Structure formats: C-alpha cells, structure tokens
C-alpha cells in the first residue's frame, strides 16, 4: 500500500503521525524516513529545508483535513449549539477510542515551537486562521453577526485544543465534555441575542 503512494506524500503522512504522537522536537529525520519507507536522501530532494519543511507541509495537510472534519461535524446541524455539542461529543469518543492520542498535531506543535521556530509558528497560525474563517462563515450562514460568529469560532477552537491537552493528561473525556457544555451554552446565548440585520447574511447561504 505504501509503495503506491508518492514518496513526498508518504513522508508528509509519516511526519504528521509522528508530530501527533510526540511533537516536533522529539521527531527526527531518521524516524520519518523509516516510517515513510523512503531513502533519507528523498527528504532533501522533496523538501529542501529538511525537517522544518516536512513539518510545515504536515501541518498544512493535517490542518486542512481536520478543518474539513470539524466542518462536516458542524454543518449538518441548523442549530449552532447542537452542532457544537455533537462535535465535542465526537471528539471525546474518538480520543478515548484511540488510547488518548493527540487528535491533531497543529495545536501541539504551535505551543511547542511558538518561541523557537517562527516559520512553523506562522504555518500553525495560518492553519488555525483558516479554521476560524471557515467556522465564522458557517456561523454567519446560521444567522450570527460577523463579530459573534468569529468570537464563537475562536472560543470553540481554543476550548477544543485546551480540552485535548487536559483529556490526554488526565486520561479522561471529562475536559472535552465540560468544554463542549460551556461552548454549547455560549452558542445558545449568542443565538438567542438580537443580531444586527445589516451584518447578518441570508440564513439560506
């Protein structure tokens, strides 16, 4: 199966999994090529900047995938609060089923390298910014104002990333369920508040 996938794609997949499991500093190029079943020279053939460039590609690829996943969890629900409750419940189930593995490497790497790897910090910021924009657009389409939609999505991302850390540390789904309940309540409060009609899009979008 691995041989059918392009070498650069195998390298990115391998790096993504290693970042998810152990972070950036603990991940070495030798580990990446072994996991990707690729010669070490292929790293520098496809990624001129070495480990940093592979990590950047992994963050962008995994970030886009997780952004789509969150969107898929939220989009089926016309009620914003119900969508958020379902997303956090799904995250709680998944992290427990996978043995408390990190769900996404973006938040982990962002916190780890914020002061030491400015390039990767910028990539993580780019990925998280895309999540916020996607969620803001979705909540706008559900009737929230631009400011409320953006504030809600920022809160949801922050709560989710923080809850993942606590859940992994405590080996418990309680942090995700508590964060989900708090975000659900916040969403209900915003949804019930009067919205400025001049800044709300047609809910049919």
Coordinates of C-alpha atoms in Angstrom, one line a residue:
X1 CA 0.0 0.0 0.0
X2 CA 2.8 2.4 0.9
X3 CA 4.6 1.8 -2.4
X4 CA 1.6 3.1 -4.3
X5 CA 1.7 6.5 -2.7
X6 CA 4.2 9.1 -3.9
X7 CA 7.3 9.4 -1.8
X8 CA 6.7 13.0 -0.8
X9 CA 3.2 12.1 0.3
X10 CA 4.4 9.2 2.4
X11 CA 6.9 11.5 4.1
X12 CA 4.2 14.0 5.0
X13 CA 1.9 11.3 6.3
X14 CA 4.8 9.9 8.4
X15 CA 5.7 13.3 9.8
X16 CA 2.1 14.0 10.6
X17 CA 1.7 10.9 12.6
X18 CA 5.0 11.4 14.5
X19 CA 4.1 15.1 15.3
X20 CA 0.7 13.9 16.5
X21 CA 2.3 11.3 18.8
X22 CA 5.4 13.0 20.1
X23 CA 5.7 16.6 18.9
X24 CA 8.4 18.4 16.8
X25 CA 11.5 18.3 18.9
X26 CA 11.3 14.6 19.6
X27 CA 10.9 13.7 15.9
X28 CA 14.0 13.0 13.9
X29 CA 14.5 12.7 10.2
X30 CA 15.6 9.1 10.6
X31 CA 12.2 8.3 12.2
X32 CA 10.4 10.0 9.4
X33 CA 12.1 8.1 6.6
X34 CA 11.8 4.8 8.4
X35 CA 8.1 5.4 8.9
X36 CA 7.7 6.5 5.3
X37 CA 9.8 3.6 4.0
X38 CA 11.8 6.1 2.0
X39 CA 15.5 6.8 1.5
X40 CA 16.9 9.6 3.6
X41 CA 18.0 11.5 0.5
X42 CA 14.4 11.8 -0.6
X43 CA 13.7 14.2 2.3
X44 CA 16.0 16.8 0.9
X45 CA 15.0 16.0 -2.7
X46 CA 11.4 16.8 -2.0
X47 CA 11.8 19.2 0.9
X48 CA 14.9 21.5 0.6
X49 CA 14.6 22.8 4.1
X50 CA 14.7 19.3 5.6
X51 CA 12.8 18.6 8.8
X52 CA 11.2 22.1 9.1
X53 CA 9.8 22.0 5.6
X54 CA 8.4 18.5 6.1
X55 CA 6.8 19.6 9.3
X56 CA 5.3 22.7 7.6
X57 CA 3.8 20.5 4.9
X58 CA 2.4 18.1 7.5
X59 CA 0.8 20.9 9.5
X60 CA -0.8 22.4 6.4
X61 CA -2.1 19.0 5.2
X62 CA -3.4 17.8 8.5
X63 CA -4.8 21.2 9.3
X64 CA -6.8 21.2 6.1
X65 CA -8.1 17.7 6.9
X66 CA -9.1 18.5 10.4
X67 CA -10.7 21.7 9.2
X68 CA -12.9 19.7 6.9
X69 CA -13.7 17.2 9.6
X70 CA -14.9 19.8 12.0
X71 CA -16.9 21.4 9.2
X72 CA -18.5 18.0 8.5
X73 CA -19.4 17.7 12.2
X74 CA -20.9 21.2 12.4
X75 CA -22.5 21.6 9.0
X76 CA -25.4 19.1 9.3
X77 CA -26.9 20.9 12.2
X78 CA -29.0 24.0 11.5
X79 CA -28.9 24.7 15.3
X80 CA -25.4 26.0 16.1
X81 CA -25.4 24.8 19.7
X82 CA -26.5 21.3 18.6
X83 CA -23.6 21.2 16.1
X84 CA -21.1 22.2 18.7
X85 CA -22.4 19.7 21.2
X86 CA -22.1 16.9 18.6
X87 CA -18.5 18.0 17.6
X88 CA -17.2 17.9 21.2
X89 CA -19.0 14.6 21.9
X90 CA -17.5 13.0 18.8
X91 CA -14.0 14.3 19.9
X92 CA -14.4 12.8 23.3
X93 CA -15.4 9.4 21.9
X94 CA -12.5 9.4 19.4
X95 CA -9.7 10.4 21.8
X96 CA -10.8 7.7 24.2
X97 CA -11.1 5.1 21.5
X98 CA -7.6 5.9 20.2
X99 CA -5.9 5.5 23.5
X100 CA -5.6 9.2 24.3
X101 CA -3.5 10.0 21.2
X102 CA -3.4 13.6 20.2
X103 CA -6.2 14.3 17.7
X104 CA -4.3 16.9 15.7
X105 CA -0.6 18.0 15.6
X106 CA -1.3 21.6 14.9
X107 CA -2.1 22.8 18.4
X108 CA 0.7 20.7 20.0
X109 CA 3.4 21.9 17.6
X110 CA 2.2 25.5 17.8
X111 CA 2.6 25.5 21.6
X112 CA 5.9 23.7 21.4
X113 CA 7.6 25.9 18.8
X114 CA 6.0 29.3 19.3
X115 CA 9.2 30.9 20.5
X116 CA 11.8 28.7 18.8
X117 CA 10.6 28.0 15.3
X118 CA 9.0 31.2 13.9
X119 CA 8.4 29.6 10.5
X120 CA 6.4 26.8 11.9
X121 CA 4.6 29.2 14.3
X122 CA 3.5 31.1 11.2
X123 CA 2.3 28.0 9.5
X124 CA 0.3 26.9 12.5
X125 CA -1.2 30.4 12.7
X126 CA -2.1 30.2 9.1
X127 CA -3.9 26.8 9.6
X128 CA -5.7 28.0 12.7
X129 CA -6.7 31.2 11.0
X130 CA -8.3 29.1 8.2
X131 CA -10.2 27.1 10.7
X132 CA -11.6 30.3 12.3
X133 CA -12.5 31.7 8.9
X134 CA -14.3 28.5 7.9
X135 CA -16.2 28.4 11.2
X136 CA -17.1 32.1 11.0
X137 CA -18.6 31.7 7.6
X138 CA -20.6 28.7 8.8
X139 CA -22.0 30.6 11.8
X140 CA -22.7 33.6 9.7
X141 CA -24.8 31.4 7.4
X142 CA -26.6 30.2 10.5
X143 CA -27.6 33.8 11.4
X144 CA -24.9 35.2 13.7
X145 CA -23.3 38.6 13.1
X146 CA -19.7 38.7 11.9
X147 CA -18.3 39.6 15.3
X148 CA -20.3 37.0 17.2
X149 CA -19.6 34.3 14.6
X150 CA -15.8 35.0 14.8
X151 CA -15.8 35.2 18.6
X152 CA -17.7 31.9 18.8
X153 CA -15.3 30.0 16.5
X154 CA -12.3 31.4 18.3
X155 CA -13.7 30.2 21.6
X156 CA -14.6 26.7 20.1
X157 CA -11.1 26.2 18.7
X158 CA -9.5 27.4 22.0
X159 CA -11.7 25.2 24.1
X160 CA -11.2 22.2 21.9
X161 CA -7.4 22.5 21.8
X162 CA -7.2 23.1 25.6
X163 CA -9.6 20.2 26.3
X164 CA -7.4 17.8 24.2
X165 CA -4.4 18.6 26.4
X166 CA -6.3 18.0 29.6
X167 CA -8.0 14.9 28.3
X168 CA -4.7 13.4 27.3
X169 CA -3.1 14.3 30.6
X170 CA -5.9 13.1 32.8
X171 CA -6.9 10.2 30.6
X172 CA -10.5 11.3 30.8
X173 CA -13.1 12.6 28.5
X174 CA -14.4 14.9 31.2
X175 CA -12.5 18.0 29.9
X176 CA -13.9 17.6 26.4
X177 CA -17.4 17.1 27.7
X178 CA -17.2 20.1 30.1
X179 CA -15.7 22.3 27.3
X180 CA -18.5 21.2 25.0
X181 CA -21.2 22.1 27.5
X182 CA -19.6 25.5 28.0
X183 CA -19.4 26.2 24.3
X184 CA -22.9 24.9 23.7
X185 CA -24.2 27.3 26.4
X186 CA -22.2 30.2 24.8
X187 CA -23.6 29.4 21.4
X188 CA -27.2 29.3 22.7
X189 CA -26.7 32.7 24.3
X190 CA -25.4 34.2 21.1
X191 CA -28.1 32.6 19.0
X192 CA -30.8 34.0 21.3
X193 CA -29.4 37.5 21.3
X194 CA -30.7 40.1 18.9
X195 CA -28.5 40.3 15.8
X196 CA -27.7 43.3 13.7
X197 CA -29.6 42.7 10.5
X198 CA -27.1 44.7 8.5
X199 CA -24.3 42.4 9.3
X200 CA -26.1 39.0 9.1
X201 CA -26.1 37.1 5.9
X202 CA -29.2 35.3 4.4
X203 CA -29.5 32.1 6.5
X204 CA -30.2 30.2 3.3
X205 CA -26.5 30.6 2.3

